[in-house]
Amino acid sequence: MTTTEKNDFIREIIDEDLKINKFQGRVHTRFPPEPNGYLHIGHAKSIRLNFGISQDYNGKFNLRFDDTNPEKEEQEYVDSIIEDVKWLGGDFEDRLFYASDYFEQMYQWAVDLIKKGKAFVCDLNGDEIRATRGTLTEPGKESPFRNRSIEENLDLFERMRKGEFPNGTKTLRAKIDMASPNINLRDPIMYRVVHEGHHRQRDTWCIYPTYDWAHGLEDSIENITHSICTLEFENHRPLYDWFLENLGVYHPQQIEFARLNITYTVLSKRRLLQLVQEKHVFGWDDPRMPTLAGFRRRGYTADSIKVFCDKIGVSKKDSMIDVAMLEWSIREDLNKNTQRAMAVLNPMKVVLTNYPEGKVEELSAVNNPEDESAGSRMVPFSRELYIDQEDFREVPPQKYYRLSPGTEVRLRYAYIIKCEKVIKDAKGNITELHCTYDPATKSGTATANRKVKSTIHWVSAHAAVNAEVRLYDRLFVKEDPNEVEEGKDFLSNINPNSLQVLTHCKLEPMLNIAAPGDRFQFERTGYFCADVKDSKPGAPVFNRIVTLKDTWAKIEQKEKK
Ligand code: ATP
Ligand code: MG
């Protein structure tokens, strides 16, 4: 019985089915990707929905590769999809299936339909079939080959399979109704001749089933109860039903929901492939890609993606989700769970002229203000430090409360310092700041209660770790990247500043041993993840997962107390 607190129209349908004991009370869903690309966040929505339903109803969930098109499919995609589904917690147990394993059964069912007089071999080519299909307002024209005898059809179909005919010269079509108001029912194609090796079947087949013919059969073979797909298949459902009814085999229920669209993001596999092939990004797992591999490399947690998918829910109406919601999900998760650290991305040297040379103090820093159990760590403090260039202005604008000549700031976990002198090179560029510190203001001591308007982060120069930091921004500048001016394509909406690489960053010492994949909040800066491919202990490389929002204000308030 249902144990779900979630309530959506799909679960309502399932509840009704359970009441009338349709499918003998079983619930069995599947996720059926075509291995022609990496999975993206839209697929995550589908995985969470299908897997979530199987969990909620004590049912089963299959992963099935819909590998019916040899021209675009590759083993690399199969491997990445398995990894991604597992990463998202989609547990298919031992139920990993391939549609191509059902090709023989599908072929036999096609023969059955021919024998029933419900399918025929057609000699029209693709263009001719399209031209005779009719329109929404006009019926189509029957193929001149529609009334071939059953014997002739059986013979030709067998010879199609044997490889006697070149690509595109023959198809097997269902014999339904060329006047149907639903164009999908106008004698749709079931098989095409495609002389192409298949990534699993090799050269066994030279005829391949279409999606419409194959998909329901796959669901039927696997005893799926609810075949959940995206809205564009709504008009295909009558055909899904027609095939199963006319074969007289087990008949799952197809249900459609609206696909996920996100602002500033493209989610078409064809376009994502183009971004990769034309090298607009560095690969399918480029941290700017909306692929699960990209999100993972950037540092997104599987949990945050699950939370996002559950939060957006499912509906019957197409809509556009604000990418800020996805960013909110990851911030929520990381705010609770990541260790804080200090990192200076654009360093500016500070010399504390009244701090003893050679002296090093170890100061206590809180690891996570959201999680007391995370404890604290020691950070070294000395005469020479780095602060961020952004935290100093020689000529401060109004309401700029950070460091400028003659003003004071607090160094987080340390002391209040005052800028006494700006040192410049011959060209007039600032090379360092000479400051003094106030020994009476050490954080955590009784005398530290003197207040200044601003607290900034810093790293001690003598112990600083050199690092590369990659700042990622949205890959597209337009809310809807598919909206383009005439004569241009979506590539014209690419954000030229989507990646900024900083190579002179200075990090606090503990970050030196960050393991690839480790995540941190760099205080006041954002959430960062040690890159799984390029980061090594001793030579860290960090990806920015997401910027911070207003958390600093909170920290600052606490520090002032
Ligand atoms: P194409 O069929 O054009 O290659 P696709 O994105 O539909 O691309 P599939 O591999 O067929 O790719 O998708 C697998 C499953 O994921 C399907 O059930 C599909 O409906 C679902 N899916 C794909 N894109 C989205 C999306 N943006 N939102 C929700 N579900 C999606
Ligand atoms: Mg598809």
Coordinates of C-alpha atoms and ligand atoms in Angstrom, one line a residue:
M1 CA 0.0 0.0 0.0
T2 CA 1.1 3.6 -0.4
T3 CA 3.3 4.9 2.3
T4 CA 4.2 8.1 0.5
E5 CA 3.8 11.6 1.8
K6 CA 4.4 13.0 -1.7
N7 CA 1.3 13.6 -3.6
D8 CA 1.4 14.1 -7.3
F9 CA -0.9 13.1 -10.2
I10 CA 1.2 10.1 -11.0
R11 CA 1.0 8.7 -7.5
E12 CA -2.7 9.4 -7.5
I13 CA -3.1 7.3 -10.6
I14 CA -1.1 4.5 -8.9
D15 CA -3.2 4.8 -5.8
E16 CA -6.3 4.3 -7.9
D17 CA -4.8 1.3 -9.7
L18 CA -4.0 -0.3 -6.4
K19 CA -7.5 0.2 -5.2
I20 CA -8.9 -1.8 -8.2
N21 CA -6.1 -4.3 -8.0
K22 CA -4.9 -3.5 -11.5
F23 CA -1.5 -5.3 -12.0
Q24 CA -2.3 -7.5 -8.9
G25 CA -1.2 -4.7 -6.6
R26 CA 2.3 -4.6 -8.2
V27 CA 4.3 -1.4 -8.9
H28 CA 7.2 -1.8 -11.2
T29 CA 8.9 1.2 -12.9
R30 CA 11.9 1.7 -15.1
F31 CA 14.3 4.3 -16.3
P32 CA 15.0 3.7 -20.0
P33 CA 17.8 5.9 -21.3
E34 CA 19.1 5.7 -24.8
P35 CA 22.9 5.4 -24.5
N36 CA 23.6 8.2 -26.9
G37 CA 24.9 10.8 -24.4
Y38 CA 25.6 11.4 -20.7
L39 CA 22.7 11.8 -18.3
H40 CA 21.7 15.3 -17.3
I41 CA 19.7 16.9 -14.6
G42 CA 16.4 16.3 -16.5
H43 CA 17.2 12.6 -16.4
A44 CA 17.8 12.9 -12.7
K45 CA 14.2 14.1 -12.3
S46 CA 13.0 11.0 -14.2
I47 CA 15.2 8.6 -12.1
R48 CA 14.1 10.2 -8.8
L49 CA 10.5 9.9 -9.9
N50 CA 10.7 6.3 -11.1
F51 CA 12.9 5.0 -8.4
G52 CA 11.1 7.1 -5.7
I53 CA 7.8 5.5 -6.8
S54 CA 9.2 2.0 -6.6
Q55 CA 10.4 2.7 -3.1
D56 CA 7.2 4.4 -1.9
Y57 CA 5.1 1.5 -3.0
N58 CA 7.4 -1.4 -2.1
G59 CA 7.9 -2.1 -5.8
K60 CA 10.7 -2.6 -8.2
F61 CA 12.8 -0.4 -10.5
N62 CA 14.7 -1.4 -13.6
L63 CA 17.4 0.3 -15.5
R64 CA 17.0 -0.5 -19.1
F65 CA 19.1 0.7 -22.0
D66 CA 16.9 1.6 -24.9
D67 CA 19.7 0.7 -27.3
T68 CA 17.7 0.4 -30.5
N69 CA 19.6 2.9 -32.6
P70 CA 23.2 1.7 -33.5
E71 CA 24.2 4.9 -35.2
K72 CA 24.5 7.0 -32.1
E73 CA 25.1 4.7 -29.3
E74 CA 28.4 3.8 -27.5
Q75 CA 29.7 1.8 -24.6
E76 CA 31.2 4.9 -23.0
Y77 CA 27.6 6.2 -22.6
V78 CA 26.4 2.9 -21.1
D79 CA 29.1 3.0 -18.5
S80 CA 28.6 6.6 -17.6
I81 CA 24.8 6.1 -17.3
I82 CA 25.2 3.1 -14.9
E83 CA 27.6 5.2 -12.8
D84 CA 25.3 8.2 -12.7
V85 CA 22.1 6.2 -11.8
K86 CA 24.0 4.5 -9.0
W87 CA 25.4 7.8 -7.8
L88 CA 21.8 9.2 -7.5
G89 CA 20.9 6.1 -5.4
G90 CA 18.7 4.6 -8.1
D91 CA 19.0 1.0 -7.0
F92 CA 18.1 -1.4 -9.8
E93 CA 19.5 -4.4 -7.9
D94 CA 20.1 -7.1 -10.5
R95 CA 17.7 -5.6 -13.0
L96 CA 19.9 -4.1 -15.6
F97 CA 18.5 -4.7 -19.0
Y98 CA 19.1 -4.0 -22.7
A99 CA 16.4 -3.6 -25.2
S100 CA 18.7 -5.1 -27.8
D101 CA 18.5 -8.4 -25.9
Y102 CA 14.8 -8.4 -26.9
F103 CA 15.4 -8.0 -30.6
E104 CA 14.6 -11.6 -31.4
Q105 CA 11.4 -11.5 -29.5
M106 CA 10.4 -8.2 -31.1
Y107 CA 11.1 -9.7 -34.5
Q108 CA 8.8 -12.7 -33.7
W109 CA 6.1 -10.3 -32.6
A110 CA 6.4 -8.4 -35.8
V111 CA 6.0 -11.6 -37.7
D112 CA 2.8 -12.2 -35.6
L113 CA 1.4 -8.9 -36.7
I114 CA 2.2 -9.6 -40.3
K115 CA 0.4 -12.9 -40.0
K116 CA -2.6 -11.1 -38.5
G117 CA -2.6 -8.8 -41.6
K118 CA -1.6 -5.9 -39.4
A119 CA 1.8 -5.1 -40.7
F120 CA 3.3 -4.8 -44.2
V121 CA 6.6 -4.3 -45.9
C122 CA 6.7 -0.9 -47.7
D123 CA 9.1 0.1 -50.5
L124 CA 8.6 3.8 -50.1
N125 CA 11.7 5.7 -49.0
G126 CA 11.7 8.0 -46.0
D127 CA 10.8 11.1 -48.0
E128 CA 8.0 9.4 -49.7
I129 CA 6.6 8.1 -46.5
R130 CA 6.8 11.6 -45.0
A131 CA 5.1 13.1 -48.1
T132 CA 2.2 10.7 -47.9
R133 CA 1.6 11.0 -44.2
G134 CA -0.8 13.9 -44.6
T135 CA -1.2 16.8 -42.1
L136 CA -3.2 17.6 -39.0
T137 CA -6.1 18.7 -41.3
E138 CA -5.7 16.3 -44.1
P139 CA -5.6 12.5 -44.1
G140 CA -2.6 10.6 -45.4
K141 CA -2.4 8.5 -48.6
E142 CA -2.2 4.7 -48.4
S143 CA 1.0 3.2 -49.5
P144 CA 0.8 1.3 -52.8
F145 CA 2.4 -1.6 -51.0
R146 CA -0.1 -1.7 -48.2
N147 CA -2.1 -4.6 -49.7
R148 CA 0.7 -7.1 -50.2
S149 CA -0.2 -10.6 -49.3
I150 CA 0.7 -12.0 -45.9
E151 CA 3.0 -14.5 -47.7
E152 CA 4.8 -11.8 -49.6
N153 CA 5.2 -9.7 -46.5
L154 CA 6.6 -12.6 -44.5
D155 CA 9.1 -13.4 -47.3
L156 CA 10.2 -9.7 -47.7
F157 CA 10.5 -9.1 -43.9
E158 CA 12.7 -12.2 -43.6
R159 CA 14.9 -11.0 -46.4
M160 CA 15.1 -7.6 -44.8
R161 CA 16.5 -9.3 -41.8
K162 CA 19.0 -11.4 -43.9
G163 CA 20.4 -8.2 -45.3
E164 CA 19.2 -8.4 -48.9
F165 CA 18.2 -4.8 -49.1
P166 CA 20.2 -1.6 -48.8
N167 CA 19.6 1.1 -46.1
G168 CA 16.4 3.1 -46.6
T169 CA 14.9 0.9 -49.3
K170 CA 12.3 -1.0 -47.2
T171 CA 10.5 -0.6 -44.0
L172 CA 8.0 -2.6 -42.0
R173 CA 4.9 -0.6 -41.2
A174 CA 1.9 -1.2 -39.0
K175 CA -1.3 -1.3 -41.0
I176 CA -3.6 1.0 -38.9
D177 CA -5.4 3.9 -40.4
M178 CA -4.0 6.5 -42.9
A179 CA -7.0 8.8 -42.1
S180 CA -6.6 8.7 -38.3
P181 CA -6.7 12.2 -36.7
N182 CA -3.6 11.1 -34.8
I183 CA -0.7 11.1 -37.2
N184 CA 1.2 8.6 -35.2
L185 CA -1.4 6.0 -36.2
R186 CA -1.0 6.5 -39.9
D187 CA 0.8 3.3 -40.7
P188 CA 3.8 4.0 -38.5
I189 CA 7.2 2.5 -39.2
M190 CA 8.2 -0.4 -37.1
Y191 CA 11.5 -1.4 -38.6
R192 CA 14.2 0.2 -40.8
V193 CA 17.1 -1.3 -42.7
V194 CA 20.3 0.0 -41.1
H195 CA 23.5 -1.8 -42.0
E196 CA 25.5 -0.7 -39.0
G197 CA 27.2 -2.7 -36.2
H198 CA 25.5 -2.4 -32.8
H199 CA 27.6 -1.8 -29.7
R200 CA 26.3 -5.0 -28.1
Q201 CA 24.8 -7.1 -30.9
R202 CA 27.6 -6.4 -33.3
D203 CA 26.5 -7.6 -36.8
T204 CA 23.6 -9.8 -35.8
W205 CA 21.0 -7.3 -37.0
C206 CA 20.6 -5.0 -40.0
I207 CA 17.0 -4.1 -39.2
Y208 CA 16.3 -2.0 -36.2
P209 CA 13.0 -1.3 -34.4
T210 CA 11.7 2.2 -34.0
Y211 CA 11.1 3.7 -30.6
D212 CA 7.3 3.5 -31.0
W213 CA 7.3 -0.2 -31.8
A214 CA 10.0 -1.2 -29.4
H215 CA 9.2 0.7 -26.2
G216 CA 5.9 -0.9 -25.2
L217 CA 7.3 -4.3 -26.0
E218 CA 10.3 -3.7 -23.7
D219 CA 7.9 -2.6 -20.9
S220 CA 5.8 -5.6 -21.5
I221 CA 8.6 -8.1 -21.4
E222 CA 9.9 -6.6 -18.2
N223 CA 6.4 -6.7 -16.6
I224 CA 6.5 -2.9 -16.0
T225 CA 3.3 -1.6 -14.5
H226 CA 3.6 2.1 -15.0
S227 CA 5.7 3.3 -17.9
I228 CA 6.4 6.9 -17.1
C229 CA 7.7 9.2 -19.8
T230 CA 7.8 12.8 -20.9
L231 CA 4.9 14.8 -22.4
E232 CA 6.0 14.6 -26.0
F233 CA 4.9 10.9 -26.0
E234 CA 1.4 11.7 -25.0
N235 CA 0.2 11.5 -28.7
H236 CA 2.1 8.3 -29.1
R237 CA 0.2 6.5 -26.3
P238 CA -2.6 5.3 -28.6
L239 CA 0.1 3.6 -30.7
Y240 CA 1.8 2.1 -27.6
D241 CA -1.6 0.7 -26.7
W242 CA -2.4 -0.4 -30.2
F243 CA 0.7 -2.6 -30.5
L244 CA 0.2 -4.3 -27.2
E245 CA -3.5 -4.8 -27.8
N246 CA -3.0 -6.3 -31.2
L247 CA -0.3 -8.6 -30.1
G248 CA -2.4 -9.6 -27.1
V249 CA 0.4 -9.4 -24.7
Y250 CA 0.8 -8.0 -21.1
H251 CA -0.1 -4.3 -21.2
P252 CA 1.6 -1.7 -18.9
Q253 CA 0.1 1.8 -18.4
Q254 CA 2.0 4.7 -20.0
I255 CA 1.8 8.0 -18.1
E256 CA 3.3 11.3 -19.2
F257 CA 4.7 14.2 -17.2
A258 CA 6.3 17.5 -18.1
R259 CA 10.1 17.4 -18.7
L260 CA 12.4 19.6 -16.7
N261 CA 13.7 22.8 -18.2
I262 CA 16.0 25.1 -16.2
T263 CA 16.9 28.7 -16.9
Y264 CA 20.4 29.4 -18.4
T265 CA 20.7 25.8 -19.2
V266 CA 20.3 23.5 -22.3
L267 CA 19.0 20.0 -21.7
S268 CA 18.9 18.6 -25.1
K269 CA 21.3 15.7 -25.6
R270 CA 21.9 16.8 -29.2
R271 CA 23.0 20.2 -28.0
L272 CA 25.1 18.9 -25.1
L273 CA 26.9 16.6 -27.6
Q274 CA 27.5 19.6 -29.9
L275 CA 29.1 21.5 -27.0
V276 CA 31.4 18.6 -26.3
Q277 CA 32.3 17.8 -29.9
E278 CA 32.9 21.4 -30.9
K279 CA 34.9 21.9 -27.7
H280 CA 33.0 24.7 -26.2
V281 CA 33.5 22.8 -23.0
F282 CA 36.2 20.4 -22.0
G283 CA 34.1 17.3 -22.1
W284 CA 30.8 15.7 -20.8
D285 CA 32.1 16.1 -17.2
D286 CA 33.1 19.8 -17.6
P287 CA 31.9 21.4 -14.3
R288 CA 29.8 23.8 -16.4
M289 CA 27.8 21.1 -18.0
P290 CA 24.3 20.2 -16.7
T291 CA 25.2 16.6 -16.9
L292 CA 25.3 14.5 -13.7
A293 CA 29.0 13.9 -14.4
G294 CA 29.6 17.6 -14.7
F295 CA 27.7 18.4 -11.5
R296 CA 29.5 15.6 -9.6
R297 CA 32.9 16.9 -10.8
R298 CA 31.9 20.5 -9.9
G299 CA 31.2 19.3 -6.4
Y300 CA 27.4 18.9 -6.2
T301 CA 26.3 16.2 -3.8
A302 CA 23.9 13.5 -4.9
D303 CA 21.7 14.5 -1.9
S304 CA 21.3 18.1 -3.1
I305 CA 20.2 16.9 -6.5
K306 CA 17.7 14.5 -5.0
V307 CA 16.3 17.4 -2.8
F308 CA 16.0 19.6 -5.9
C309 CA 14.2 16.9 -7.9
D310 CA 11.8 16.1 -5.1
K311 CA 11.2 19.8 -4.5
I312 CA 10.2 20.6 -8.1
G313 CA 7.8 17.8 -8.1
V314 CA 6.0 16.6 -11.3
S315 CA 3.3 18.1 -13.3
K316 CA 1.5 17.8 -16.6
K317 CA 2.4 21.3 -17.7
D318 CA 5.7 22.4 -19.2
S319 CA 7.5 25.0 -17.2
M320 CA 10.9 26.5 -16.7
I321 CA 12.6 26.1 -13.3
D322 CA 14.8 28.9 -12.0
V323 CA 18.5 27.7 -11.8
A324 CA 18.6 29.6 -8.5
M325 CA 16.5 26.8 -7.0
L326 CA 19.2 24.2 -7.9
E327 CA 21.8 26.5 -6.4
W328 CA 19.7 26.9 -3.3
S329 CA 19.6 23.1 -2.9
I330 CA 23.3 22.7 -3.0
R331 CA 23.9 25.7 -0.6
E332 CA 21.5 24.2 1.9
D333 CA 23.4 20.9 1.9
L334 CA 26.9 22.4 1.9
N335 CA 26.1 25.0 4.6
K336 CA 25.2 22.2 7.0
N337 CA 27.9 19.8 6.0
T338 CA 31.1 21.4 4.9
Q339 CA 34.1 22.4 6.8
R340 CA 35.1 26.1 6.6
A341 CA 38.4 27.3 5.5
M342 CA 40.2 30.5 4.7
A343 CA 41.4 31.0 1.1
V344 CA 42.6 34.2 -0.6
L345 CA 41.9 34.0 -4.3
N346 CA 43.5 37.3 -5.4
P347 CA 46.2 37.9 -2.9
M348 CA 47.4 41.2 -1.5
K349 CA 50.4 41.1 0.8
V350 CA 50.1 42.7 4.3
V351 CA 53.0 43.3 6.6
L352 CA 52.2 43.9 10.3
T353 CA 55.0 46.2 11.2
N354 CA 54.5 45.9 14.9
Y355 CA 54.3 42.1 15.0
P356 CA 57.6 40.4 16.0
E357 CA 59.6 38.9 13.2
G358 CA 59.7 35.1 13.2
K359 CA 56.8 34.8 15.7
V360 CA 54.0 32.4 14.8
E361 CA 50.8 32.1 16.8
E362 CA 48.3 29.3 16.3
L363 CA 44.8 30.6 16.5
S364 CA 41.6 28.7 16.9
A365 CA 39.1 28.7 14.0
V366 CA 35.6 27.2 14.0
N367 CA 35.2 24.4 11.5
N368 CA 31.4 24.7 11.0
P369 CA 29.2 27.2 12.8
E370 CA 26.2 25.1 11.8
D371 CA 27.6 22.0 13.4
E372 CA 29.2 22.2 16.8
S373 CA 30.4 18.6 16.6
A374 CA 32.7 19.6 13.7
G375 CA 35.0 21.3 16.3
S376 CA 37.7 23.7 15.6
R377 CA 41.2 23.8 14.1
M378 CA 44.4 25.9 14.5
V379 CA 45.5 28.3 11.9
P380 CA 48.9 30.0 12.0
F381 CA 49.3 33.7 12.2
S382 CA 52.4 35.7 11.6
R383 CA 53.9 39.1 10.6
E384 CA 53.3 38.6 6.8
L385 CA 49.8 37.8 5.6
Y386 CA 47.7 37.7 2.5
I387 CA 44.3 39.3 2.3
D388 CA 42.1 39.5 -0.8
Q389 CA 42.6 42.4 -3.1
E390 CA 38.8 43.1 -2.9
D391 CA 39.1 43.8 0.7
F392 CA 41.3 46.8 0.2
R393 CA 40.5 50.1 -1.5
E394 CA 43.0 52.9 -1.7
V395 CA 40.1 55.2 -2.3
P396 CA 37.1 53.7 -0.6
P397 CA 33.7 54.3 -2.0
Q398 CA 30.9 55.3 0.3
K399 CA 29.9 52.6 2.8
Y400 CA 33.0 50.6 2.0
Y401 CA 33.9 49.3 5.5
R402 CA 36.8 47.1 4.7
L403 CA 40.4 48.1 4.7
S404 CA 41.6 51.4 3.3
P405 CA 44.4 53.8 4.3
G406 CA 43.9 54.8 8.0
T407 CA 41.0 52.4 8.6
E408 CA 40.6 49.3 10.7
V409 CA 39.2 45.8 10.0
R410 CA 39.1 42.6 12.0
L411 CA 41.0 39.6 10.7
R412 CA 38.8 36.7 11.3
Y413 CA 39.8 34.6 14.4
A414 CA 42.7 37.0 14.9
Y415 CA 43.2 40.7 15.6
I416 CA 42.1 44.1 14.5
I417 CA 44.5 45.7 12.1
K418 CA 44.9 49.2 10.8
C419 CA 46.3 50.2 7.4
E420 CA 49.2 52.6 7.9
K421 CA 50.9 52.8 4.6
V422 CA 50.4 51.7 0.9
I423 CA 53.7 50.5 -0.7
K424 CA 53.9 50.8 -4.5
D425 CA 56.4 49.8 -7.2
A426 CA 57.9 52.2 -9.8
K427 CA 54.8 51.9 -12.0
G428 CA 52.5 52.8 -9.2
N429 CA 51.1 49.3 -8.6
I430 CA 50.4 48.4 -5.0
T431 CA 52.9 45.7 -3.9
E432 CA 52.0 45.5 -0.2
L433 CA 50.2 47.2 2.7
H434 CA 51.9 48.1 5.9
C435 CA 49.6 47.7 8.8
T436 CA 49.7 47.5 12.6
Y437 CA 47.8 45.1 14.8
D438 CA 46.2 45.8 18.1
P439 CA 47.4 43.0 20.5
A440 CA 44.5 43.7 22.9
T441 CA 41.9 42.6 20.3
K442 CA 42.8 38.9 19.9
S443 CA 39.6 37.0 19.1
G444 CA 38.2 35.0 21.9
T445 CA 39.9 37.0 24.7
A446 CA 38.3 39.2 27.2
T447 CA 39.7 42.4 25.7
A448 CA 38.5 41.5 22.2
N449 CA 35.2 43.4 22.4
R450 CA 36.3 46.5 20.6
K451 CA 34.1 46.7 17.5
V452 CA 34.9 47.5 13.9
K453 CA 32.5 47.4 11.0
S454 CA 34.1 44.6 9.0
T455 CA 35.8 41.2 9.4
I456 CA 37.9 39.8 6.6
H457 CA 39.6 36.5 5.9
W458 CA 43.4 36.1 5.5
V459 CA 46.1 33.5 5.2
S460 CA 49.6 33.6 6.8
A461 CA 52.2 34.0 4.1
H462 CA 54.8 31.7 5.6
A463 CA 52.5 28.7 5.6
A464 CA 50.2 29.5 2.6
V465 CA 49.5 26.8 0.1
N466 CA 49.6 27.8 -3.5
A467 CA 46.6 26.7 -5.5
E468 CA 44.7 26.9 -8.7
V469 CA 41.1 27.9 -8.3
R470 CA 38.5 27.6 -11.1
L471 CA 35.6 30.0 -10.9
Y472 CA 32.6 28.7 -12.9
D473 CA 29.7 30.8 -13.9
R474 CA 26.6 30.0 -15.9
L475 CA 27.3 28.6 -19.3
F476 CA 24.7 30.7 -21.0
V477 CA 23.9 34.4 -20.7
K478 CA 20.2 34.1 -21.7
E479 CA 17.5 32.8 -19.4
D480 CA 16.3 30.6 -22.3
P481 CA 19.5 29.8 -24.3
N482 CA 17.3 28.3 -27.0
E483 CA 15.9 31.7 -27.8
V484 CA 18.1 33.2 -30.5
E485 CA 18.2 36.1 -32.9
E486 CA 17.6 35.3 -36.5
G487 CA 20.4 33.6 -38.3
K488 CA 22.1 32.6 -35.0
D489 CA 22.0 29.4 -33.0
F490 CA 22.1 28.7 -29.3
L491 CA 25.9 28.8 -29.3
S492 CA 25.6 32.6 -29.7
N493 CA 24.2 32.6 -26.1
I494 CA 27.3 31.1 -24.6
N495 CA 28.7 33.1 -21.7
P496 CA 32.3 34.0 -22.7
N497 CA 33.2 34.4 -19.0
S498 CA 31.8 31.1 -17.8
L499 CA 35.3 30.0 -16.6
Q500 CA 37.9 32.1 -14.9
V501 CA 41.1 30.3 -13.8
L502 CA 43.0 31.9 -10.9
T503 CA 46.5 30.4 -10.5
H504 CA 48.0 32.4 -7.7
C505 CA 45.6 31.6 -4.9
K506 CA 46.8 31.3 -1.3
L507 CA 45.1 28.8 1.0
E508 CA 45.3 28.0 4.7
P509 CA 47.7 25.1 5.4
M510 CA 45.1 22.3 6.0
L511 CA 43.9 22.6 2.4
N512 CA 47.2 21.2 1.2
I513 CA 46.1 17.7 2.0
A514 CA 42.6 18.0 0.6
A515 CA 41.7 14.8 -1.2
P516 CA 40.2 15.0 -4.7
G517 CA 36.4 15.4 -4.2
D518 CA 36.7 17.1 -0.8
R519 CA 34.4 20.1 -0.3
F520 CA 34.9 23.2 1.7
Q521 CA 33.3 26.5 2.3
F522 CA 36.0 29.2 1.6
E523 CA 34.8 31.8 4.1
R524 CA 33.1 34.8 2.4
T525 CA 33.8 33.4 -1.0
G526 CA 31.8 30.3 -1.8
Y527 CA 31.8 26.5 -1.8
F528 CA 34.6 24.7 -3.4
C529 CA 35.6 21.1 -4.3
A530 CA 39.0 19.7 -4.9
D531 CA 38.9 18.7 -8.6
V532 CA 38.8 14.9 -9.0
K533 CA 40.9 14.8 -12.1
D534 CA 43.5 17.6 -11.5
S535 CA 43.9 18.1 -7.8
K536 CA 46.5 16.3 -5.8
P537 CA 47.6 16.6 -2.2
G538 CA 50.4 19.2 -2.3
A539 CA 49.1 20.8 -5.5
P540 CA 45.5 21.5 -4.9
V541 CA 43.1 22.6 -7.7
F542 CA 39.6 23.7 -6.6
N543 CA 36.4 24.1 -8.5
R544 CA 33.9 26.7 -7.3
I545 CA 30.6 24.8 -6.7
V546 CA 28.5 27.8 -6.0
T547 CA 28.9 31.3 -4.6
L548 CA 27.8 32.2 -1.1
K549 CA 24.7 34.1 -0.3
D550 CA 24.4 36.3 2.8
T551 CA 25.9 33.6 5.1
W552 CA 28.8 36.0 5.8
A553 CA 26.4 38.5 7.3
K554 CA 25.4 35.9 9.9
I555 CA 29.0 34.9 10.7
E556 CA 29.9 38.5 11.1
Q557 CA 27.1 39.1 13.6
K558 CA 28.2 36.1 15.7
E559 CA 31.8 37.3 15.7
K560 CA 30.7 40.7 16.9
K561 CA 28.8 39.3 19.9
Ligands
ATP1 P1 16.6 11.8 -26.9 O1 15.5 10.8 -26.9 O2 16.4 13.0 -27.7 O3 18.0 11.2 -27.2 P2 16.1 12.1 -24.1 O4 16.6 13.2 -23.3 O5 14.6 11.9 -24.3 O6 16.8 12.4 -25.5 P3 16.4 9.4 -23.2 O7 17.6 8.6 -23.1 O8 15.4 8.8 -24.1 O9 16.8 10.8 -23.7 O10 15.7 9.7 -21.8 C1 15.6 8.7 -20.8 C2 14.4 9.0 -19.9 O11 14.6 10.3 -19.3 C3 13.1 9.2 -20.7 O12 12.1 8.5 -20.0 C4 12.9 10.6 -20.8 O13 11.5 10.9 -20.8 C5 13.5 11.2 -19.5 N1 14.0 12.5 -19.7 C6 14.8 13.0 -20.6 N2 14.9 14.4 -20.5 C7 14.2 14.7 -19.5 C8 13.9 16.0 -18.9 N3 14.4 17.1 -19.3 N4 13.1 16.0 -17.8 C9 12.5 14.9 -17.3 N5 12.7 13.7 -17.9 C10 13.6 13.6 -18.9
MG2 MG 14.1 9.9 -25.6

